[in-house]
mmCIF file of C-alpha atoms and ligand atoms in Angstrom:
data_model
loop_
_atom_site.group_PDB
_atom_site.id
_atom_site.type_symbol
_atom_site.label_atom_id
_atom_site.label_comp_id
_atom_site.label_asym_id
_atom_site.label_seq_id
_atom_site.Cartn_x
_atom_site.Cartn_y
_atom_site.Cartn_z
ATOM 1 C CA MET A 1 13.451 56.877 154.708
ATOM 2 C CA GLY A 2 12.843 54.141 157.240
ATOM 3 C CA LYS A 3 12.804 51.448 154.559
ATOM 4 C CA LEU A 4 16.342 52.219 153.371
ATOM 5 C CA PRO A 5 19.142 49.836 154.430
ATOM 6 C CA ILE A 6 21.486 51.199 157.068
ATOM 7 C CA ARG A 7 24.344 51.907 154.642
ATOM 8 C CA ALA A 8 22.066 53.932 152.373
ATOM 9 C CA ARG A 9 20.712 55.836 155.374
ATOM 10 C CA VAL A 10 24.213 56.733 156.493
ATOM 11 C CA ALA A 11 25.088 57.716 152.918
ATOM 12 C CA THR A 12 22.125 60.068 152.545
ATOM 13 C CA THR A 13 22.802 61.630 155.940
ATOM 14 C CA LEU A 14 26.447 62.275 155.050
ATOM 15 C CA GLY A 15 25.372 63.552 151.650
ATOM 16 C CA ASP A 16 22.881 65.969 153.199
ATOM 17 C CA ALA A 17 25.570 67.237 155.552
ATOM 18 C CA ALA A 18 27.984 67.812 152.664
ATOM 19 C CA GLY A 19 25.263 69.639 150.729
ATOM 20 C CA LYS A 20 24.602 71.920 153.695
ATOM 21 C CA VAL A 21 28.308 72.714 154.068
ATOM 22 C CA SER A 22 28.500 73.472 150.347
ATOM 23 C CA ARG A 23 25.556 75.881 150.610
ATOM 24 C CA LEU A 24 26.801 77.550 153.774
ATOM 25 C CA THR A 25 30.256 78.124 152.324
ATOM 26 C CA GLY A 26 28.709 79.539 149.149
ATOM 27 C CA ARG A 27 30.194 76.851 146.913
ATOM 28 C CA GLY A 28 26.965 76.076 145.133
ATOM 29 C CA ASP A 29 23.404 75.058 145.825
ATOM 30 C CA GLY A 30 24.661 71.791 147.302
ATOM 31 C CA SER A 31 22.655 69.619 144.925
ATOM 32 C CA VAL A 32 25.663 67.841 143.433
ATOM 33 C CA ILE A 33 28.195 67.544 146.243
ATOM 34 C CA GLY A 34 25.657 65.913 148.564
ATOM 35 C CA GLY A 35 25.016 63.225 145.961
ATOM 36 C CA VAL A 36 28.721 62.716 145.281
ATOM 37 C CA VAL A 37 29.423 62.075 148.968
ATOM 38 C CA GLY A 38 26.429 59.760 149.315
ATOM 39 C CA LEU A 39 27.425 57.702 146.263
ATOM 40 C CA ARG A 40 30.938 57.227 147.580
ATOM 41 C CA VAL A 41 29.575 55.593 150.722
ATOM 42 C CA ALA A 42 26.865 53.569 148.960
ATOM 43 C CA PRO A 43 27.432 53.159 145.201
ATOM 44 C CA ASP A 44 23.943 51.731 144.644
ATOM 45 C CA LEU A 45 22.308 54.622 146.493
ATOM 46 C CA LEU A 46 20.335 55.867 143.480
ATOM 47 C CA ARG A 47 18.720 52.460 142.968
ATOM 48 C CA GLN A 48 17.752 52.267 146.632
ATOM 49 C CA LEU A 49 16.396 55.798 146.737
ATOM 50 C CA ALA A 50 14.357 55.223 143.561
ATOM 51 C CA ALA A 51 12.863 51.909 144.682
ATOM 52 C CA GLY A 52 9.118 51.956 145.232
ATOM 53 C CA ARG A 53 8.553 55.352 143.653
ATOM 54 C CA GLN A 54 6.885 56.408 140.419
ATOM 55 C CA ILE A 55 9.813 57.877 138.499
ATOM 56 C CA VAL A 56 9.646 60.104 135.415
ATOM 57 C CA LEU A 57 12.894 60.741 133.526
ATOM 58 C CA VAL A 58 13.050 63.750 131.180
ATOM 59 C CA THR A 59 15.724 64.014 128.515
ATOM 60 C CA GLY A 60 16.621 65.598 125.168
ATOM 61 C CA THR A 61 19.007 68.274 123.939
ATOM 62 C CA ASN A 62 16.892 71.346 124.681
ATOM 63 C CA GLY A 63 14.131 72.091 127.183
ATOM 64 C CA LYS A 64 15.014 69.422 129.786
ATOM 65 C CA THR A 65 15.122 71.720 132.801
ATOM 66 C CA THR A 66 11.955 73.587 131.839
ATOM 67 C CA THR A 67 10.019 70.429 130.985
ATOM 68 C CA THR A 68 11.117 68.758 134.223
ATOM 69 C CA ARG A 69 9.727 71.741 136.073
ATOM 70 C CA LEU A 70 6.473 71.650 134.104
ATOM 71 C CA VAL A 71 5.986 67.893 134.591
ATOM 72 C CA ALA A 72 6.610 68.262 138.328
ATOM 73 C CA ALA A 73 4.114 71.135 138.451
ATOM 74 C CA GLY A 74 1.527 69.125 136.508
ATOM 75 C CA LEU A 75 1.892 66.076 138.777
ATOM 76 C CA GLY A 76 1.221 68.382 141.703
ATOM 77 C CA ALA A 77 -2.427 68.063 140.647
ATOM 78 C CA LEU A 78 -2.370 64.551 142.135
ATOM 79 C CA GLY A 79 -2.045 66.097 145.588
ATOM 80 C CA GLN A 80 1.109 64.213 146.585
ATOM 81 C CA GLU A 81 4.711 65.245 147.052
ATOM 82 C CA VAL A 82 6.892 65.251 143.922
ATOM 83 C CA ALA A 83 10.696 65.069 144.179
ATOM 84 C CA SER A 84 12.671 66.809 141.434
ATOM 85 C CA ASN A 85 16.171 67.999 140.509
ATOM 86 C CA ALA A 86 14.834 71.439 139.688
ATOM 87 C CA PHE A 87 18.225 73.077 139.192
ATOM 88 C CA GLY A 88 19.430 71.062 136.247
ATOM 89 C CA ALA A 89 21.888 68.813 138.142
ATOM 90 C CA ASN A 90 21.204 65.952 135.751
ATOM 91 C CA MET A 91 23.882 63.330 136.385
ATOM 92 C CA GLU A 92 23.751 60.514 138.946
ATOM 93 C CA SER A 93 24.777 62.683 141.917
ATOM 94 C CA GLY A 94 22.115 65.286 141.095
ATOM 95 C CA LEU A 95 19.446 62.583 140.968
ATOM 96 C CA VAL A 96 20.612 61.155 144.300
ATOM 97 C CA SER A 97 20.373 64.603 145.900
ATOM 98 C CA ALA A 98 16.882 65.166 144.534
ATOM 99 C CA LEU A 99 15.593 61.846 145.872
ATOM 100 C CA SER A 100 17.335 61.973 149.237
ATOM 101 C CA GLY A 101 15.987 65.500 149.715
ATOM 102 C CA ALA A 102 12.412 64.185 149.470
ATOM 103 C CA PRO A 103 12.556 60.687 150.977
ATOM 104 C CA ASP A 104 8.784 60.285 151.289
ATOM 105 C CA ALA A 105 7.743 61.670 147.902
ATOM 106 C CA PRO A 106 5.889 58.922 146.001
ATOM 107 C CA TYR A 107 6.625 60.656 142.671
ATOM 108 C CA ALA A 108 9.885 61.942 141.241
ATOM 109 C CA VAL A 109 10.484 63.912 138.045
ATOM 110 C CA LEU A 110 14.158 63.821 137.150
ATOM 111 C CA GLU A 111 16.046 65.606 134.400
ATOM 112 C CA VAL A 112 18.676 63.307 132.883
ATOM 113 C CA ASP A 113 21.593 64.119 130.614
ATOM 114 C CA GLU A 114 20.825 62.445 127.275
ATOM 115 C CA ARG A 115 24.056 60.440 127.298
ATOM 116 C CA TYR A 116 23.228 58.952 130.694
ATOM 117 C CA LEU A 117 19.639 57.943 129.987
ATOM 118 C CA PRO A 118 20.250 54.174 129.553
ATOM 119 C CA MET A 119 22.294 54.028 132.772
ATOM 120 C CA MET A 120 19.759 56.072 134.734
ATOM 121 C CA MET A 121 16.939 53.882 133.411
ATOM 122 C CA LYS A 122 18.759 50.870 134.828
ATOM 123 C CA GLU A 123 19.217 52.559 138.182
ATOM 124 C CA THR A 124 15.760 54.059 138.634
ATOM 125 C CA SER A 125 13.379 51.748 136.678
ATOM 126 C CA PRO A 126 11.287 54.714 135.488
ATOM 127 C CA ARG A 127 7.559 54.388 134.926
ATOM 128 C CA VAL A 128 7.728 57.082 132.207
ATOM 129 C CA VAL A 129 10.531 58.475 130.040
ATOM 130 C CA VAL A 130 9.975 61.807 128.241
ATOM 131 C CA LEU A 131 11.932 62.330 124.993
ATOM 132 C CA LEU A 132 11.958 65.942 123.796
ATOM 133 C CA ASN A 133 14.396 66.374 120.878
ATOM 134 C CA LEU A 134 17.911 65.520 119.756
ATOM 135 C CA SER A 135 20.222 67.945 117.997
ATOM 136 C CA ARG A 136 23.870 68.869 118.142
ATOM 137 C CA ASP A 137 24.933 70.504 121.375
ATOM 138 C CA GLN A 138 27.902 72.788 120.792
ATOM 139 C CA MET A 139 30.284 70.720 118.696
ATOM 140 C CA ASP A 140 28.704 67.269 118.807
ATOM 141 C CA ARG A 141 28.666 65.751 115.403
ATOM 142 C CA ALA A 142 25.548 64.306 113.814
ATOM 143 C CA ALA A 143 27.054 60.809 114.190
ATOM 144 C CA GLU A 144 27.285 61.314 117.947
ATOM 145 C CA ILE A 145 23.639 62.141 118.439
ATOM 146 C CA TRP A 146 22.726 59.187 116.228
ATOM 147 C CA LEU A 147 24.803 57.017 118.568
ATOM 148 C CA VAL A 148 22.916 58.427 121.558
ATOM 149 C CA ALA A 149 19.618 57.549 119.852
ATOM 150 C CA ARG A 150 20.856 54.034 119.126
ATOM 151 C CA ARG A 151 21.704 53.456 122.796
ATOM 152 C CA TRP A 152 18.231 54.658 123.756
ATOM 153 C CA ARG A 153 16.755 52.086 121.361
ATOM 154 C CA GLU A 154 18.682 49.339 123.127
ATOM 155 C CA ALA A 155 17.543 50.616 126.513
ATOM 156 C CA PHE A 156 13.853 50.707 125.505
ATOM 157 C CA ALA A 157 14.062 47.260 123.892
ATOM 158 C CA GLY A 158 15.196 45.910 127.275
ATOM 159 C CA THR A 159 12.478 47.641 129.338
ATOM 160 C CA PRO A 160 9.102 46.720 127.844
ATOM 161 C CA GLU A 161 7.246 47.948 130.965
ATOM 162 C CA CYS A 162 8.513 51.518 130.564
ATOM 163 C CA TRP A 163 6.087 54.053 129.045
ATOM 164 C CA VAL A 164 7.586 56.623 126.662
ATOM 165 C CA VAL A 165 6.167 60.074 125.921
ATOM 166 C CA ALA A 166 7.936 61.222 122.760
ATOM 167 C CA ASN A 167 7.996 64.026 120.221
ATOM 168 C CA ALA A 168 6.702 62.621 116.918
ATOM 169 C CA ASP A 169 7.984 65.614 114.951
ATOM 170 C CA ASP A 170 11.656 64.890 115.612
ATOM 171 C CA PRO A 171 12.713 61.996 113.326
ATOM 172 C CA LEU A 172 15.616 60.959 115.532
ATOM 173 C CA ILE A 173 13.373 60.879 118.610
ATOM 174 C CA ALA A 174 10.728 58.893 116.747
ATOM 175 C CA TRP A 175 13.348 56.386 115.653
ATOM 176 C CA ALA A 176 14.849 56.165 119.136
ATOM 177 C CA ALA A 177 11.442 55.483 120.705
ATOM 178 C CA GLY A 178 10.638 52.938 117.996
ATOM 179 C CA THR A 179 11.750 49.989 120.149
ATOM 180 C CA ALA A 180 9.566 50.974 123.124
ATOM 181 C CA ARG A 181 6.497 48.830 123.744
ATOM 182 C CA HIS A 182 4.290 51.759 124.838
ATOM 183 C CA VAL A 183 4.623 55.233 123.353
ATOM 184 C CA THR A 184 2.386 58.275 123.667
ATOM 185 C CA TRP A 185 3.258 60.411 120.645
ATOM 186 C CA VAL A 186 3.071 64.159 121.013
ATOM 187 C CA ALA A 187 3.133 66.580 118.075
ATOM 188 C CA ALA A 188 5.581 68.863 119.822
ATOM 189 C CA GLY A 189 7.073 70.441 116.703
ATOM 190 C CA GLN A 190 10.618 70.820 115.427
ATOM 191 C CA ARG A 191 11.926 74.228 114.393
ATOM 192 C CA TRP A 192 15.488 73.019 113.873
ATOM 193 C CA HIS A 193 15.799 70.640 110.913
ATOM 194 C CA GLU A 194 19.519 70.915 110.261
ATOM 195 C CA ASP A 195 20.391 67.744 112.176
ATOM 196 C CA SER A 196 17.695 65.580 110.692
ATOM 197 C CA TRP A 197 17.821 65.695 106.919
ATOM 198 C CA CYS A 198 18.670 61.998 106.808
ATOM 199 C CA CYS A 199 16.605 59.001 107.789
ATOM 200 C CA PRO A 200 17.995 57.593 111.067
ATOM 201 C CA GLU A 201 17.102 54.066 109.930
ATOM 202 C CA CYS A 202 18.598 53.912 106.418
ATOM 203 C CA GLY A 203 20.397 57.220 105.787
ATOM 204 C CA SER A 204 18.255 58.335 102.837
ATOM 205 C CA HIS A 205 17.041 61.890 102.462
ATOM 206 C CA LEU A 206 13.898 62.622 104.507
ATOM 207 C CA GLN A 207 10.934 64.234 102.803
ATOM 208 C CA ARG A 208 8.935 66.854 104.667
ATOM 209 C CA ASP A 209 5.539 68.397 104.066
ATOM 210 C CA GLU A 210 2.726 69.816 106.186
ATOM 211 C CA LEU A 211 1.854 66.294 107.373
ATOM 212 C CA GLY A 212 5.314 65.735 108.805
ATOM 213 C CA TRP A 213 8.278 63.739 107.606
ATOM 214 C CA ARG A 214 8.813 60.424 105.876
ATOM 215 C CA CYS A 215 11.581 58.376 104.318
ATOM 216 C CA GLY A 216 10.949 57.420 100.682
ATOM 217 C CA GLU A 217 13.306 54.444 100.931
ATOM 218 C CA CYS A 218 12.532 52.444 104.085
ATOM 219 C CA GLY A 219 9.116 53.922 104.882
ATOM 220 C CA LEU A 220 9.997 55.269 108.328
ATOM 221 C CA SER A 221 7.567 58.119 108.878
ATOM 222 C CA ARG A 222 6.178 60.460 111.472
ATOM 223 C CA PRO A 223 3.960 58.509 113.901
ATOM 224 C CA SER A 224 0.474 59.933 114.293
ATOM 225 C CA ALA A 225 0.217 61.914 117.511
ATOM 226 C CA ARG A 226 -2.334 61.584 120.313
ATOM 227 C CA TRP A 227 -1.535 65.044 121.700
ATOM 228 C CA VAL A 228 -1.353 68.060 119.403
ATOM 229 C CA LEU A 229 -0.394 71.680 119.885
ATOM 230 C CA ASP A 230 -2.341 74.100 117.676
ATOM 231 C CA SER A 231 -1.098 77.636 118.302
ATOM 232 C CA ASP A 232 -2.089 78.294 121.944
ATOM 233 C CA THR A 233 -4.451 75.322 122.202
ATOM 234 C CA VAL A 234 -3.563 71.798 123.218
ATOM 235 C CA ILE A 235 -5.736 69.004 121.861
ATOM 236 C CA ASP A 236 -5.609 66.151 124.372
ATOM 237 C CA SER A 237 -5.728 62.429 123.629
ATOM 238 C CA ASP A 238 -9.537 62.520 123.778
ATOM 239 C CA GLY A 239 -9.666 65.280 121.174
ATOM 240 C CA VAL A 240 -10.639 67.941 123.708
ATOM 241 C CA GLY A 241 -9.056 71.396 123.294
ATOM 242 C CA HIS A 242 -7.616 73.378 126.230
ATOM 243 C CA THR A 243 -6.111 76.882 126.157
ATOM 244 C CA LEU A 244 -2.529 76.748 127.371
ATOM 245 C CA ASP A 245 -2.050 80.428 128.271
ATOM 246 C CA LEU A 246 1.353 79.855 129.902
ATOM 247 C CA ALA A 247 3.464 82.415 131.718
ATOM 248 C CA LEU A 248 6.549 80.993 129.972
ATOM 249 C CA PRO A 249 7.013 82.431 126.467
ATOM 250 C CA GLY A 250 7.445 80.785 123.092
ATOM 251 C CA ARG A 251 6.411 77.840 121.009
ATOM 252 C CA ALA A 252 9.114 75.571 122.479
ATOM 253 C CA ASN A 253 7.678 76.010 125.969
ATOM 254 C CA ARG A 254 4.140 75.379 124.748
ATOM 255 C CA SER A 255 5.440 72.099 123.324
ATOM 256 C CA ASN A 256 7.139 71.299 126.630
ATOM 257 C CA ALA A 257 3.833 71.953 128.392
ATOM 258 C CA VAL A 258 2.003 69.495 126.121
ATOM 259 C CA MET A 259 4.555 66.813 127.011
ATOM 260 C CA ALA A 260 3.973 67.648 130.689
ATOM 261 C CA LEU A 261 0.190 67.335 130.324
ATOM 262 C CA ALA A 262 0.559 63.965 128.593
ATOM 263 C CA VAL A 263 2.603 62.715 131.565
ATOM 264 C CA ALA A 264 0.149 64.141 134.097
ATOM 265 C CA ARG A 265 -2.723 62.405 132.297
ATOM 266 C CA PHE A 266 -0.789 59.124 132.263
ATOM 267 C CA PHE A 267 -0.713 59.198 136.070
ATOM 268 C CA GLY A 268 -4.413 59.982 136.223
ATOM 269 C CA ALA A 269 -4.351 63.761 136.676
ATOM 270 C CA ASP A 270 -7.088 65.857 135.113
ATOM 271 C CA VAL A 271 -5.812 68.197 132.383
ATOM 272 C CA ASP A 272 -7.921 71.071 133.682
ATOM 273 C CA GLN A 273 -6.406 70.636 137.135
ATOM 274 C CA ALA A 274 -2.855 70.312 135.855
ATOM 275 C CA LEU A 275 -3.041 73.348 133.536
ATOM 276 C CA PRO A 276 -3.269 76.104 136.190
ATOM 277 C CA ARG A 277 -0.208 74.566 137.852
ATOM 278 C CA LEU A 278 1.712 74.802 134.585
ATOM 279 C CA ARG A 279 0.666 78.452 134.264
ATOM 280 C CA SER A 280 2.104 79.164 137.703
ATOM 281 C CA VAL A 281 5.631 78.390 136.435
ATOM 282 C CA THR A 282 7.038 81.822 135.564
ATOM 283 C CA SER A 283 10.781 81.193 135.455
ATOM 284 C CA VAL A 284 13.108 78.196 135.562
ATOM 285 C CA ALA A 285 16.554 78.535 137.215
ATOM 286 C CA GLY A 286 16.808 82.180 136.145
ATOM 287 C CA ARG A 287 15.496 81.643 132.630
ATOM 288 C CA TYR A 288 12.666 83.914 131.432
ATOM 289 C CA THR A 289 13.077 85.977 134.575
ATOM 290 C CA THR A 290 12.503 89.719 134.235
ATOM 291 C CA VAL A 291 14.972 91.814 136.229
ATOM 292 C CA GLU A 292 14.827 95.583 136.810
ATOM 293 C CA ARG A 293 18.152 97.303 136.194
ATOM 294 C CA ARG A 294 18.567 101.087 136.069
ATOM 295 C CA GLY A 295 15.076 101.646 134.722
ATOM 296 C CA ARG A 296 15.227 98.849 132.151
ATOM 297 C CA LYS A 297 13.368 95.568 132.267
ATOM 298 C CA LEU A 298 15.790 92.799 131.368
ATOM 299 C CA ARG A 299 14.470 89.406 130.329
ATOM 300 C CA LEU A 300 16.979 86.545 130.506
ATOM 301 C CA LEU A 301 16.987 83.754 127.937
ATOM 302 C CA LEU A 302 19.402 80.826 127.903
ATOM 303 C CA ALA A 303 20.478 79.340 124.553
ATOM 304 C CA LYS A 304 23.215 76.728 124.505
ATOM 305 C CA ASN A 305 23.289 75.433 120.938
ATOM 306 C CA PRO A 306 21.999 76.291 117.439
ATOM 307 C CA ALA A 307 18.523 74.857 118.026
ATOM 308 C CA GLY A 308 18.332 76.745 121.335
ATOM 309 C CA TRP A 309 19.198 80.027 119.631
ATOM 310 C CA LEU A 310 16.365 79.554 117.142
ATOM 311 C CA GLU A 311 13.969 78.985 120.032
ATOM 312 C CA ALA A 312 15.257 82.099 121.799
ATOM 313 C CA PHE A 313 14.762 84.240 118.669
ATOM 314 C CA ASP A 314 11.217 82.895 118.519
ATOM 315 C CA VAL A 315 10.587 84.283 122.019
ATOM 316 C CA LEU A 316 11.850 87.835 121.314
ATOM 317 C CA GLU A 317 9.171 90.487 121.719
ATOM 318 C CA PRO A 318 7.762 91.554 118.333
ATOM 319 C CA ASP A 319 7.974 95.225 119.345
ATOM 320 C CA GLY A 320 11.517 95.555 117.982
ATOM 321 C CA ARG A 321 13.042 96.068 121.425
ATOM 322 C CA PRO A 322 16.828 95.789 121.711
ATOM 323 C CA VAL A 323 18.491 92.439 122.270
ATOM 324 C CA LEU A 324 21.829 91.676 123.918
ATOM 325 C CA LEU A 325 23.691 88.532 122.818
ATOM 326 C CA ALA A 326 26.350 87.113 125.141
ATOM 327 C CA VAL A 327 28.654 84.249 124.168
ATOM 328 C CA ASN A 328 31.445 82.567 126.129
ATOM 329 C CA ALA A 329 33.519 79.513 125.180
ATOM 330 C CA GLN A 330 34.438 77.992 128.526
ATOM 331 C CA GLY A 331 34.288 74.247 129.254
ATOM 332 C CA PRO A 332 30.515 73.876 129.674
ATOM 333 C CA ASP A 333 29.873 76.049 126.595
ATOM 334 C CA GLY A 334 32.227 74.122 124.303
ATOM 335 C CA ARG A 335 35.567 75.785 123.486
ATOM 336 C CA ASP A 336 34.892 76.081 119.793
ATOM 337 C CA THR A 337 32.503 78.809 118.626
ATOM 338 C CA SER A 338 32.141 77.649 115.019
ATOM 339 C CA TRP A 339 28.564 76.598 115.853
ATOM 340 C CA LEU A 340 27.730 80.321 115.711
ATOM 341 C CA TRP A 341 27.799 79.897 111.925
ATOM 342 C CA ASP A 342 24.921 77.394 112.060
ATOM 343 C CA VAL A 343 22.503 80.023 113.363
ATOM 344 C CA ASP A 344 20.615 82.366 111.028
ATOM 345 C CA TYR A 345 20.721 85.853 112.608
ATOM 346 C CA ARG A 346 18.834 87.719 109.880
ATOM 347 C CA VAL A 347 15.638 87.694 111.985
ATOM 348 C CA LEU A 348 17.410 90.222 114.223
ATOM 349 C CA ARG A 349 17.528 92.841 111.476
ATOM 350 C CA GLY A 350 15.402 95.843 112.387
ATOM 351 C CA ARG A 351 16.054 95.738 116.119
ATOM 352 C CA PRO A 352 19.067 97.187 117.974
ATOM 353 C CA VAL A 353 21.557 94.368 118.607
ATOM 354 C CA LEU A 354 24.281 94.533 121.257
ATOM 355 C CA ILE A 355 26.945 91.899 121.815
ATOM 356 C CA THR A 356 29.098 91.122 124.826
ATOM 357 C CA ALA A 357 31.039 88.455 126.786
ATOM 358 C CA GLU A 358 34.290 86.680 126.039
ATOM 359 C CA ARG A 359 33.615 85.688 122.452
ATOM 360 C CA ARG A 360 31.837 88.849 121.355
ATOM 361 C CA LEU A 361 34.244 89.302 118.465
ATOM 362 C CA ASP A 362 33.448 85.844 117.074
ATOM 363 C CA LEU A 363 29.818 86.882 117.192
ATOM 364 C CA ALA A 364 30.681 90.209 115.557
ATOM 365 C CA VAL A 365 32.196 88.461 112.530
ATOM 366 C CA ARG A 366 29.143 86.234 112.265
ATOM 367 C CA LEU A 367 26.649 89.143 112.454
ATOM 368 C CA GLU A 368 28.703 91.080 109.930
ATOM 369 C CA ALA A 369 28.291 88.187 107.488
ATOM 370 C CA ASP A 370 24.509 88.197 108.008
ATOM 371 C CA GLU A 371 24.430 91.998 107.596
ATOM 372 C CA VAL A 372 22.957 92.571 111.040
ATOM 373 C CA PRO A 373 24.128 95.918 112.518
ATOM 374 C CA PHE A 374 25.371 95.708 116.129
ATOM 375 C CA ASP A 375 27.211 97.485 118.948
ATOM 376 C CA VAL A 376 29.928 95.801 120.999
ATOM 377 C CA VAL A 377 29.716 96.418 124.767
ATOM 378 C CA ASN A 378 31.980 95.321 127.607
ATOM 379 C CA SER A 379 29.383 94.473 130.216
ATOM 380 C CA ILE A 380 25.709 93.985 130.874
ATOM 381 C CA ASP A 381 25.558 97.420 132.497
ATOM 382 C CA ALA A 382 27.175 99.064 129.475
ATOM 383 C CA ALA A 383 24.380 97.503 127.420
ATOM 384 C CA VAL A 384 21.751 98.751 129.863
ATOM 385 C CA ASP A 385 23.159 102.285 129.643
ATOM 386 C CA LEU A 386 23.130 102.192 125.858
ATOM 387 C CA VAL A 387 19.472 101.271 125.357
ATOM 388 C CA PRO A 388 16.504 103.561 126.009
ATOM 389 C CA PRO A 389 14.325 102.936 129.104
ATOM 390 C CA GLY A 390 12.016 99.997 128.432
ATOM 391 C CA GLY A 391 12.677 96.351 127.711
ATOM 392 C CA LEU A 392 15.921 94.578 126.863
ATOM 393 C CA ASP A 393 15.983 90.893 125.942
ATOM 394 C CA VAL A 394 19.200 89.069 126.826
ATOM 395 C CA ILE A 395 20.196 85.809 125.108
ATOM 396 C CA ALA A 396 23.266 84.117 126.549
ATOM 397 C CA ASN A 397 24.950 80.742 126.369
ATOM 398 C CA TYR A 398 25.688 78.728 129.476
ATOM 399 C CA THR A 399 28.533 80.404 131.380
ATOM 400 C CA ALA A 400 27.702 83.854 129.981
ATOM 401 C CA PHE A 401 24.194 83.375 131.378
ATOM 402 C CA GLN A 402 25.536 82.429 134.812
ATOM 403 C CA GLN A 403 27.854 85.472 134.841
ATOM 404 C CA ILE A 404 24.996 87.812 133.973
ATOM 405 C CA ARG A 405 22.819 86.205 136.649
ATOM 406 C CA THR A 406 25.550 86.834 139.203
ATOM 407 C CA THR A 407 25.975 90.452 138.125
ATOM 408 C CA LEU A 408 22.246 91.058 138.408
ATOM 409 C CA GLY A 409 22.045 89.384 141.804
ATOM 410 C CA ARG A 410 21.010 85.744 141.985
ATOM 411 C CA THR A 411 17.794 85.590 139.967
ATOM 412 C CA THR A 412 15.302 82.778 140.398
HETATM 413 ZN ZN1 ZN B 1 14.825 55.365 105.716
#
């Protein structure tokens, strides 16, 4: 902190004070308001706080918060402090709070909203940028995510010293990273193909087979990956296999872990030392947490968009246990629920399905169309009372998830 100019020091002190007030008055975890106050006093605070540190930025439509957590855990193997915005506050003020909260940390792993990546790259001069995936969030249109990818291309073209760790299986990500000088390609998989039927370069139809994807017109094709996920094994860039054995469930999280290991290796960490730290991550801001409620074990899954719902279905226990779906349509969720029609619910057939939250009737119509039987309930506790003792998986979109978390008592 001593190296910061006086104005920045005052700004971080004021910001910390505002964050404390926000926490004490129960208005939030303080991670945004502190940054907002600090930035008002010193608009270039983020640049000053980032200077001299090894910064990793993590972005993409899905998995940002979890991957940020995993990368931070993996870098812990280096034995030095790692700053991070662990609670998903991913705009400028959230980044400021994360860095001012750990002024001496030589490393920082920061989740960044995908639309803000170019600006945050300018501010923080990251050593590494991690690109996970790009798909429609709520009601974005395909043209909008293509525009996001195009801005990333411009940003990478202007920062040849930046190292990119990118998912080779997502055509839009591969195209976006195509202007970067240094890329470590990771075969992180792509379950959701609906937003990438067309070549991002020329617009032709993409061909897919077991080797990946390619465009028959312009020749854009899946880059060959240095890091590969094969079931529960990660093959590192030297061709050595390691068992992942994570506490976090699902293929999407295994992919996130491979990205995290690639970053840890980049900074010189040993994969076998980073792996146990990844395994110690059991929940991320309430996600994947198991909560006891009236003799039932509830597991909470967050799914904010069509691709996220597919990933959540992938995580459901194969034992046919009941699942509760909760959908709201408040500001952060997107007001329009027509995206519900992009998700294929037929995988839920054969297990008891309950639906709740503000837009449960929209969901009811959708499930009806997919011939998935369901019960409508008015609250999480009504759902708990309706299912037999045992497990209940809960999939909720953003504000529905936060409401359930509050009802259950702040889960971690
Ligand atoms: Zn093409």
